[in-house]
Amino acid sequence: MDREAVLGLPKAELHVHHVGSASPHTVARLAARHEGSSPVPADPDLLADYFTFTDFAHFVEVYLSVVDLIRDADDVHTLTTEVLRDLAAQNVRYVELTVTPFTSVVRGVPAEEFCAAIEDARAAAQAEHGVQARWCFDIPGEAGVPSADVTLDIALRVQPAGLVSFGLGGPEAGVPKSWFQPHFATARAAGLHSVPHAGESAGPDAVADALDLLGAERIGHGIAAAGDADLMARLRDEDVALEVCPTSNVCTRSVPSLAEHPLPVLVAAGVTVTVNSDDPPMFSTTLTDEYVVAAELLDLDLDGVADLARTATRVSFAPDDVKRSLVGEIDAYVSGQRAQ
């Protein structure tokens, strides 16, 4: 698959983390600002080694060290602005950015200032770059129920205009989904969509729990479902999409290699999948690269890759007019490519 053709394709990104999308330049600049109080290298050339993970627990440890660099509302605004600019450069027209307000609020950033910063950056990105952003407020599972209490409070009390969904991230081992069942029930009752991570570093039971306990409408990762035929049939029949991030799964050692990635198994079983980048600079990837990887795993041509973009648009929480517009852009792009 020609990477330039994929780069030009209008796309939707449904599983990408706010802090995890900070470019090496941004991370190094923040690390220099906080030098002496952070283990993160202030040299962009050293970040590749720093972002080499031994297992999922090590990935979480490194991720949280980068989170610790975001210490005030100006940092939040700068990060958000640069992340949305970088996505727009890949022709991402619509993104649901996974944001973890708890990790900033607990470091002293007032919730109102945090939300104002991301909202200001969202409005500017749409005006300047044509990318529409929405937020998924994510519970950091490693911080337990107190972090869920704070995340839910911010979501319901501050209610930033771009907020569309409620999520759960972090390590799965030792963090049962049942802890967060009341929070998701309240969020859903308030009109937020449910999009927890599940089945990334845990087994199929975690995916089932996300459905049964958290009312998941989409699932972050969910690749463990490939080991359970009945679960895949349920996902197919209920049209619950999995937000699959192939390179991420290899980098965090959730999957041994791209050749062994279960994406083809999931697709063969009829499960709805979207392709996403997760924490792209940390994994030396981009959404464009993930589409190329998926094309290779699934033996897709440009029409097949465009179908992935259409699926992401369909299962997104974008307004109907935004969905129609983006599908129209995808169709027009493919027609133009054929005419060349």
mmCIF file of C-alpha atoms in Angstrom:
data_model
loop_
_atom_site.group_PDB
_atom_site.id
_atom_site.type_symbol
_atom_site.label_atom_id
_atom_site.label_comp_id
_atom_site.label_asym_id
_atom_site.label_seq_id
_atom_site.Cartn_x
_atom_site.Cartn_y
_atom_site.Cartn_z
ATOM 1 C CA MET A 1 0.000 0.000 0.000
ATOM 2 C CA ASP A 2 1.351 3.397 -1.035
ATOM 3 C CA ARG A 3 1.878 5.425 2.125
ATOM 4 C CA GLU A 4 1.354 8.756 0.347
ATOM 5 C CA ALA A 5 -2.067 7.606 -0.838
ATOM 6 C CA VAL A 6 -2.988 6.673 2.732
ATOM 7 C CA LEU A 7 -1.601 9.956 4.059
ATOM 8 C CA GLY A 8 -3.918 11.887 1.747
ATOM 9 C CA LEU A 9 -6.983 9.868 2.710
ATOM 10 C CA PRO A 10 -9.404 11.817 4.961
ATOM 11 C CA LYS A 11 -9.575 9.887 8.224
ATOM 12 C CA ALA A 12 -11.165 9.615 11.644
ATOM 13 C CA GLU A 13 -9.080 8.707 14.715
ATOM 14 C CA LEU A 14 -11.009 7.144 17.592
ATOM 15 C CA HIS A 15 -8.320 5.859 19.966
ATOM 16 C CA VAL A 16 -5.468 8.242 20.619
ATOM 17 C CA HIS A 17 -4.301 9.532 23.972
ATOM 18 C CA HIS A 18 -3.814 13.196 24.786
ATOM 19 C CA VAL A 19 -0.458 13.064 26.610
ATOM 20 C CA GLY A 20 0.617 9.973 24.659
ATOM 21 C CA SER A 21 0.432 12.005 21.444
ATOM 22 C CA ALA A 22 2.988 14.603 22.541
ATOM 23 C CA SER A 23 5.680 14.853 19.873
ATOM 24 C CA PRO A 24 9.337 14.255 20.827
ATOM 25 C CA HIS A 25 9.898 18.007 20.447
ATOM 26 C CA THR A 26 7.072 18.783 22.867
ATOM 27 C CA VAL A 27 8.139 16.139 25.393
ATOM 28 C CA ALA A 28 11.771 17.273 25.307
ATOM 29 C CA ARG A 29 10.782 20.920 25.718
ATOM 30 C CA LEU A 30 8.620 20.119 28.737
ATOM 31 C CA ALA A 31 11.333 17.868 30.168
ATOM 32 C CA ALA A 32 13.847 20.713 29.859
ATOM 33 C CA ARG A 33 11.430 23.032 31.647
ATOM 34 C CA HIS A 34 11.192 20.567 34.531
ATOM 35 C CA GLU A 35 14.767 19.271 34.381
ATOM 36 C CA GLY A 36 15.929 17.917 37.708
ATOM 37 C CA SER A 37 12.442 16.823 38.745
ATOM 38 C CA SER A 38 11.753 14.314 35.951
ATOM 39 C CA PRO A 39 13.511 11.231 34.539
ATOM 40 C CA VAL A 40 12.311 12.069 31.019
ATOM 41 C CA PRO A 41 15.220 13.021 28.703
ATOM 42 C CA ALA A 42 15.303 16.627 27.539
ATOM 43 C CA ASP A 43 16.987 15.523 24.287
ATOM 44 C CA PRO A 44 14.548 14.371 21.547
ATOM 45 C CA ASP A 45 17.198 11.971 20.201
ATOM 46 C CA LEU A 46 17.233 10.088 23.510
ATOM 47 C CA LEU A 47 13.477 9.610 23.679
ATOM 48 C CA ALA A 48 13.446 6.616 21.310
ATOM 49 C CA ASP A 49 15.422 4.595 23.836
ATOM 50 C CA TYR A 50 13.349 5.949 26.714
ATOM 51 C CA PHE A 51 10.201 4.846 24.845
ATOM 52 C CA THR A 52 11.389 1.221 24.529
ATOM 53 C CA PHE A 53 9.164 -0.860 26.770
ATOM 54 C CA THR A 54 9.892 -4.189 28.430
ATOM 55 C CA ASP A 55 6.240 -4.981 29.148
ATOM 56 C CA PHE A 56 2.884 -3.296 29.672
ATOM 57 C CA ALA A 57 3.670 -2.330 33.281
ATOM 58 C CA HIS A 58 6.869 -0.598 32.135
ATOM 59 C CA PHE A 59 4.908 1.243 29.455
ATOM 60 C CA VAL A 60 2.505 2.567 32.126
ATOM 61 C CA GLU A 61 5.473 3.682 34.262
ATOM 62 C CA VAL A 62 7.045 5.593 31.372
ATOM 63 C CA TYR A 63 3.694 7.032 30.286
ATOM 64 C CA LEU A 64 3.058 8.412 33.765
ATOM 65 C CA SER A 65 6.499 10.044 33.797
ATOM 66 C CA VAL A 66 5.458 11.994 30.688
ATOM 67 C CA VAL A 67 2.092 12.798 32.264
ATOM 68 C CA ASP A 68 4.013 14.375 35.141
ATOM 69 C CA LEU A 69 5.442 16.969 32.737
ATOM 70 C CA ILE A 70 1.986 18.521 32.256
ATOM 71 C CA ARG A 71 1.818 20.783 35.307
ATOM 72 C CA ASP A 72 -0.284 23.837 34.444
ATOM 73 C CA ALA A 73 -3.017 25.021 32.092
ATOM 74 C CA ASP A 74 -0.496 26.487 29.636
ATOM 75 C CA ASP A 75 1.117 23.044 29.320
ATOM 76 C CA VAL A 76 -2.319 21.540 28.682
ATOM 77 C CA HIS A 77 -3.134 24.115 25.993
ATOM 78 C CA THR A 78 0.234 23.722 24.258
ATOM 79 C CA LEU A 79 -0.026 19.941 24.274
ATOM 80 C CA THR A 80 -3.584 19.936 22.923
ATOM 81 C CA THR A 81 -2.808 22.475 20.210
ATOM 82 C CA GLU A 82 0.221 20.541 18.959
ATOM 83 C CA VAL A 83 -1.537 17.163 19.065
ATOM 84 C CA LEU A 84 -4.469 18.433 16.986
ATOM 85 C CA ARG A 85 -2.120 20.186 14.551
ATOM 86 C CA ASP A 86 -0.163 16.946 14.033
ATOM 87 C CA LEU A 87 -3.355 14.972 13.437
ATOM 88 C CA ALA A 88 -4.588 17.521 10.907
ATOM 89 C CA ALA A 89 -1.292 17.154 9.026
ATOM 90 C CA GLN A 90 -2.270 13.516 8.398
ATOM 91 C CA ASN A 91 -5.661 14.553 7.016
ATOM 92 C CA VAL A 92 -7.459 13.471 10.166
ATOM 93 C CA ARG A 93 -10.756 15.329 9.898
ATOM 94 C CA TYR A 94 -12.343 14.063 13.100
ATOM 95 C CA VAL A 95 -10.768 12.788 16.318
ATOM 96 C CA GLU A 96 -12.037 11.556 19.653
ATOM 97 C CA LEU A 97 -9.083 12.309 21.891
ATOM 98 C CA THR A 98 -8.764 10.279 25.084
ATOM 99 C CA VAL A 99 -8.101 12.799 27.845
ATOM 100 C CA THR A 100 -7.291 11.999 31.484
ATOM 101 C CA PRO A 101 -8.149 15.137 33.483
ATOM 102 C CA PHE A 102 -7.471 13.439 36.832
ATOM 103 C CA THR A 103 -3.724 13.243 36.241
ATOM 104 C CA SER A 104 -3.527 17.003 35.704
ATOM 105 C CA VAL A 105 -6.001 17.983 38.411
ATOM 106 C CA VAL A 106 -4.174 15.883 41.003
ATOM 107 C CA ARG A 107 -0.997 17.815 40.071
ATOM 108 C CA GLY A 108 -2.673 21.113 40.852
ATOM 109 C CA VAL A 109 -4.342 22.194 37.602
ATOM 110 C CA PRO A 110 -7.889 23.337 38.458
ATOM 111 C CA ALA A 111 -10.506 21.317 36.581
ATOM 112 C CA GLU A 112 -12.092 24.454 35.129
ATOM 113 C CA GLU A 113 -8.741 25.661 33.783
ATOM 114 C CA PHE A 114 -7.956 22.234 32.342
ATOM 115 C CA CYS A 115 -11.271 22.105 30.480
ATOM 116 C CA ALA A 116 -10.972 25.703 29.304
ATOM 117 C CA ALA A 117 -7.511 24.942 27.882
ATOM 118 C CA ILE A 118 -8.605 21.924 25.864
ATOM 119 C CA GLU A 119 -11.755 23.677 24.659
ATOM 120 C CA ASP A 120 -9.827 26.737 23.487
ATOM 121 C CA ALA A 121 -7.382 24.493 21.621
ATOM 122 C CA ARG A 122 -10.279 22.539 20.110
ATOM 123 C CA ALA A 123 -11.936 25.659 18.718
ATOM 124 C CA ALA A 124 -8.635 26.951 17.326
ATOM 125 C CA ALA A 125 -7.806 23.631 15.658
ATOM 126 C CA GLN A 126 -11.137 23.536 13.874
ATOM 127 C CA ALA A 127 -10.785 27.121 12.701
ATOM 128 C CA GLU A 128 -7.134 26.872 11.653
ATOM 129 C CA HIS A 129 -6.740 23.263 10.519
ATOM 130 C CA GLY A 130 -10.242 21.961 9.792
ATOM 131 C CA VAL A 131 -9.984 19.102 12.300
ATOM 132 C CA GLN A 132 -12.977 18.504 14.555
ATOM 133 C CA ALA A 133 -12.135 17.150 18.008
ATOM 134 C CA ARG A 134 -14.226 15.599 20.731
ATOM 135 C CA TRP A 135 -13.168 14.298 24.149
ATOM 136 C CA CYS A 136 -13.319 10.967 25.912
ATOM 137 C CA PHE A 137 -12.700 11.532 29.640
ATOM 138 C CA ASP A 138 -10.687 8.538 30.770
ATOM 139 C CA ILE A 139 -10.346 7.036 34.253
ATOM 140 C CA PRO A 140 -6.719 6.032 34.957
ATOM 141 C CA GLY A 141 -7.407 2.577 36.355
ATOM 142 C CA GLU A 142 -4.102 2.382 38.217
ATOM 143 C CA ALA A 143 -5.304 5.244 40.448
ATOM 144 C CA GLY A 144 -8.399 3.329 41.515
ATOM 145 C CA VAL A 145 -11.886 4.425 42.492
ATOM 146 C CA PRO A 146 -10.848 7.889 43.764
ATOM 147 C CA SER A 147 -9.680 8.794 40.250
ATOM 148 C CA ALA A 148 -13.025 7.639 38.882
ATOM 149 C CA ASP A 149 -14.839 9.843 41.389
ATOM 150 C CA VAL A 150 -12.834 12.877 40.277
ATOM 151 C CA THR A 151 -13.167 12.101 36.556
ATOM 152 C CA LEU A 152 -16.929 11.711 36.810
ATOM 153 C CA ASP A 153 -17.263 14.889 38.855
ATOM 154 C CA ILE A 154 -15.357 16.921 36.269
ATOM 155 C CA ALA A 155 -17.362 15.416 33.418
ATOM 156 C CA LEU A 156 -20.721 16.193 35.006
ATOM 157 C CA ARG A 157 -19.908 19.448 36.793
ATOM 158 C CA VAL A 158 -17.712 21.265 34.257
ATOM 159 C CA GLN A 159 -19.168 19.624 31.143
ATOM 160 C CA PRO A 160 -16.802 20.844 28.423
ATOM 161 C CA ALA A 161 -18.694 21.233 25.160
ATOM 162 C CA GLY A 162 -16.581 18.679 23.288
ATOM 163 C CA LEU A 163 -17.092 15.844 25.770
ATOM 164 C CA VAL A 164 -18.876 12.845 24.208
ATOM 165 C CA SER A 165 -17.700 9.738 26.047
ATOM 166 C CA PHE A 166 -16.406 8.144 29.235
ATOM 167 C CA GLY A 167 -13.506 5.710 29.315
ATOM 168 C CA LEU A 168 -11.227 3.544 31.425
ATOM 169 C CA GLY A 169 -7.518 3.064 30.741
ATOM 170 C CA GLY A 170 -4.364 1.894 32.440
ATOM 171 C CA PRO A 171 -3.351 -1.618 33.516
ATOM 172 C CA GLU A 172 -6.029 -4.294 33.616
ATOM 173 C CA ALA A 173 -4.374 -6.729 36.029
ATOM 174 C CA GLY A 174 -5.681 -6.157 39.543
ATOM 175 C CA VAL A 175 -8.125 -3.469 38.372
ATOM 176 C CA PRO A 176 -11.540 -5.122 38.021
ATOM 177 C CA LYS A 177 -14.119 -3.433 35.842
ATOM 178 C CA SER A 178 -16.662 -3.854 38.655
ATOM 179 C CA TRP A 179 -14.972 -1.053 40.607
ATOM 180 C CA PHE A 180 -16.174 1.435 38.015
ATOM 181 C CA GLN A 181 -19.634 0.091 37.227
ATOM 182 C CA PRO A 182 -21.466 2.845 39.180
ATOM 183 C CA HIS A 183 -19.409 5.573 37.510
ATOM 184 C CA PHE A 184 -20.172 4.315 34.024
ATOM 185 C CA ALA A 185 -23.865 3.923 34.866
ATOM 186 C CA THR A 186 -24.013 7.547 36.001
ATOM 187 C CA ALA A 187 -22.051 8.790 32.990
ATOM 188 C CA ARG A 188 -24.272 6.892 30.576
ATOM 189 C CA ALA A 189 -27.397 8.225 32.289
ATOM 190 C CA ALA A 190 -25.998 11.711 31.706
ATOM 191 C CA GLY A 191 -25.716 11.009 27.965
ATOM 192 C CA LEU A 192 -22.050 10.050 27.671
ATOM 193 C CA HIS A 193 -21.022 7.068 25.576
ATOM 194 C CA SER A 194 -19.113 4.164 27.144
ATOM 195 C CA VAL A 195 -15.693 3.366 25.641
ATOM 196 C CA PRO A 196 -13.514 1.503 28.155
ATOM 197 C CA HIS A 197 -10.214 -0.177 27.375
ATOM 198 C CA ALA A 198 -10.480 -3.956 27.722
ATOM 199 C CA GLY A 199 -8.731 -7.046 26.452
ATOM 200 C CA GLU A 200 -5.478 -5.252 25.724
ATOM 201 C CA SER A 201 -3.259 -6.863 28.353
ATOM 202 C CA ALA A 202 -5.949 -9.141 29.838
ATOM 203 C CA GLY A 203 -8.034 -11.991 28.428
ATOM 204 C CA PRO A 204 -11.476 -12.310 26.825
ATOM 205 C CA ASP A 205 -13.226 -12.080 30.212
ATOM 206 C CA ALA A 206 -12.140 -8.442 30.429
ATOM 207 C CA VAL A 207 -13.937 -7.699 27.174
ATOM 208 C CA ALA A 208 -17.066 -9.456 28.405
ATOM 209 C CA ASP A 209 -16.915 -7.442 31.640
ATOM 210 C CA ALA A 210 -16.653 -4.209 29.658
ATOM 211 C CA LEU A 211 -19.868 -5.152 27.866
ATOM 212 C CA ASP A 212 -21.769 -6.519 30.855
ATOM 213 C CA LEU A 213 -20.630 -4.167 33.628
ATOM 214 C CA LEU A 214 -19.761 -0.942 31.822
ATOM 215 C CA GLY A 215 -22.209 -1.002 28.903
ATOM 216 C CA ALA A 216 -19.407 -0.599 26.368
ATOM 217 C CA GLU A 217 -20.514 0.801 22.995
ATOM 218 C CA ARG A 218 -16.977 0.570 21.614
ATOM 219 C CA ILE A 219 -13.978 -1.078 23.228
ATOM 220 C CA GLY A 220 -10.430 0.229 23.342
ATOM 221 C CA HIS A 221 -8.222 -2.521 21.904
ATOM 222 C CA GLY A 222 -10.339 -5.619 22.689
ATOM 223 C CA ILE A 223 -7.917 -7.878 20.825
ATOM 224 C CA ALA A 224 -8.174 -10.650 23.430
ATOM 225 C CA ALA A 225 -11.643 -11.368 22.018
ATOM 226 C CA ALA A 226 -9.871 -13.183 19.180
ATOM 227 C CA GLY A 227 -9.372 -16.083 21.595
ATOM 228 C CA ASP A 228 -13.099 -16.607 22.158
ATOM 229 C CA ALA A 229 -15.343 -17.442 19.192
ATOM 230 C CA ASP A 230 -18.568 -16.852 21.134
ATOM 231 C CA LEU A 231 -17.372 -13.447 22.277
ATOM 232 C CA MET A 232 -16.439 -12.465 18.727
ATOM 233 C CA ALA A 233 -19.911 -13.523 17.591
ATOM 234 C CA ARG A 234 -21.429 -11.356 20.306
ATOM 235 C CA LEU A 235 -19.347 -8.349 19.288
ATOM 236 C CA ARG A 236 -20.365 -8.915 15.673
ATOM 237 C CA ASP A 237 -24.057 -9.351 16.427
ATOM 238 C CA GLU A 238 -24.203 -6.341 18.762
ATOM 239 C CA ASP A 239 -22.046 -4.259 16.393
ATOM 240 C CA VAL A 240 -19.626 -3.260 19.139
ATOM 241 C CA ALA A 241 -16.527 -1.948 17.396
ATOM 242 C CA LEU A 242 -12.994 -2.616 18.599
ATOM 243 C CA GLU A 243 -10.492 0.237 18.452
ATOM 244 C CA VAL A 244 -7.455 -1.739 17.296
ATOM 245 C CA CYS A 245 -3.932 -0.302 17.593
ATOM 246 C CA PRO A 246 -1.534 -2.856 16.037
ATOM 247 C CA THR A 247 1.879 -1.261 16.616
ATOM 248 C CA SER A 248 0.957 -0.302 20.169
ATOM 249 C CA ASN A 249 0.103 -3.909 20.977
ATOM 250 C CA VAL A 250 3.531 -5.055 19.818
ATOM 251 C CA CYS A 251 5.414 -2.255 21.588
ATOM 252 C CA THR A 252 3.698 -2.966 24.920
ATOM 253 C CA ARG A 253 4.307 -6.723 24.463
ATOM 254 C CA SER A 254 0.592 -7.438 24.415
ATOM 255 C CA VAL A 255 1.221 -9.196 21.086
ATOM 256 C CA PRO A 256 4.533 -10.866 20.184
ATOM 257 C CA SER A 257 4.796 -9.422 16.668
ATOM 258 C CA LEU A 258 2.786 -7.778 13.913
ATOM 259 C CA ALA A 259 2.775 -11.078 12.040
ATOM 260 C CA GLU A 260 0.953 -12.620 14.996
ATOM 261 C CA HIS A 261 -1.497 -9.777 15.518
ATOM 262 C CA PRO A 262 -5.115 -10.997 15.803
ATOM 263 C CA LEU A 263 -6.591 -8.266 13.581
ATOM 264 C CA PRO A 264 -7.155 -10.712 10.671
ATOM 265 C CA VAL A 265 -8.869 -13.198 13.005
ATOM 266 C CA LEU A 266 -11.233 -10.509 14.273
ATOM 267 C CA VAL A 267 -12.081 -9.305 10.763
ATOM 268 C CA ALA A 268 -12.629 -12.872 9.513
ATOM 269 C CA ALA A 269 -15.112 -13.372 12.352
ATOM 270 C CA GLY A 270 -17.079 -10.316 11.234
ATOM 271 C CA VAL A 271 -16.143 -8.098 14.186
ATOM 272 C CA THR A 272 -16.304 -4.385 13.421
ATOM 273 C CA VAL A 273 -12.825 -2.889 13.770
ATOM 274 C CA THR A 274 -11.298 0.548 13.484
ATOM 275 C CA VAL A 275 -7.588 1.260 13.127
ATOM 276 C CA ASN A 276 -5.952 3.716 15.498
ATOM 277 C CA SER A 277 -2.572 4.930 16.777
ATOM 278 C CA ASP A 278 -2.967 4.971 20.613
ATOM 279 C CA ASP A 279 0.230 6.810 21.745
ATOM 280 C CA PRO A 280 1.903 7.378 18.376
ATOM 281 C CA PRO A 281 5.218 9.132 19.204
ATOM 282 C CA MET A 282 5.851 6.655 22.018
ATOM 283 C CA PHE A 283 5.509 3.818 19.510
ATOM 284 C CA SER A 284 7.264 5.559 16.596
ATOM 285 C CA THR A 285 4.104 5.443 14.519
ATOM 286 C CA THR A 286 1.265 7.593 13.154
ATOM 287 C CA LEU A 287 -2.334 6.901 12.195
ATOM 288 C CA THR A 288 -1.183 6.833 8.577
ATOM 289 C CA ASP A 289 1.382 4.157 9.427
ATOM 290 C CA GLU A 290 -1.249 2.115 11.279
ATOM 291 C CA TYR A 291 -3.463 2.142 8.192
ATOM 292 C CA VAL A 292 -0.515 0.872 6.160
ATOM 293 C CA VAL A 293 0.106 -1.871 8.732
ATOM 294 C CA ALA A 294 -3.568 -2.860 8.635
ATOM 295 C CA ALA A 295 -3.499 -2.918 4.837
ATOM 296 C CA GLU A 296 -0.613 -5.381 4.956
ATOM 297 C CA LEU A 297 -2.212 -7.577 7.624
ATOM 298 C CA LEU A 298 -5.556 -7.661 5.811
ATOM 299 C CA ASP A 299 -4.259 -7.528 2.208
ATOM 300 C CA LEU A 300 -6.200 -4.354 1.397
ATOM 301 C CA ASP A 301 -6.014 -2.007 -1.560
ATOM 302 C CA LEU A 302 -6.976 1.670 -1.353
ATOM 303 C CA ASP A 303 -10.684 0.794 -1.509
ATOM 304 C CA GLY A 304 -10.253 -1.493 1.482
ATOM 305 C CA VAL A 305 -8.322 1.108 3.429
ATOM 306 C CA ALA A 306 -11.014 3.668 2.612
ATOM 307 C CA ASP A 307 -13.579 1.247 4.032
ATOM 308 C CA LEU A 308 -11.649 1.299 7.312
ATOM 309 C CA ALA A 309 -11.944 5.085 7.324
ATOM 310 C CA ARG A 310 -15.653 4.879 6.555
ATOM 311 C CA THR A 311 -16.168 2.383 9.385
ATOM 312 C CA ALA A 312 -14.369 4.642 11.849
ATOM 313 C CA THR A 313 -16.623 7.475 10.773
ATOM 314 C CA ARG A 314 -19.762 5.356 11.117
ATOM 315 C CA VAL A 315 -19.009 4.136 14.657
ATOM 316 C CA SER A 316 -17.750 7.506 15.856
ATOM 317 C CA PHE A 317 -19.844 9.737 18.074
ATOM 318 C CA ALA A 318 -19.703 12.589 15.579
ATOM 319 C CA PRO A 319 -22.920 14.409 14.666
ATOM 320 C CA ASP A 320 -24.661 12.994 11.600
ATOM 321 C CA ASP A 321 -23.781 15.982 9.430
ATOM 322 C CA VAL A 322 -20.088 15.572 10.286
ATOM 323 C CA LYS A 323 -20.285 11.868 9.415
ATOM 324 C CA ARG A 324 -21.926 12.597 6.070
ATOM 325 C CA SER A 325 -19.367 15.252 5.236
ATOM 326 C CA LEU A 326 -16.408 13.021 6.095
ATOM 327 C CA VAL A 327 -17.745 10.034 4.155
ATOM 328 C CA GLY A 328 -18.248 12.384 1.202
ATOM 329 C CA GLU A 329 -14.613 13.497 1.484
ATOM 330 C CA ILE A 330 -13.431 9.881 1.609
ATOM 331 C CA ASP A 331 -15.510 8.952 -1.451
ATOM 332 C CA ALA A 332 -14.273 11.963 -3.396
ATOM 333 C CA TYR A 333 -10.654 11.216 -2.516
ATOM 334 C CA VAL A 334 -10.893 7.589 -3.646
ATOM 335 C CA SER A 335 -12.573 8.646 -6.912
ATOM 336 C CA GLY A 336 -9.791 11.155 -7.483
ATOM 337 C CA GLN A 337 -7.116 8.532 -6.868
ATOM 338 C CA ARG A 338 -8.774 6.170 -9.348
ATOM 339 C CA ALA A 339 -8.855 8.899 -11.979
ATOM 340 C CA GLN A 340 -5.101 9.471 -11.798
#
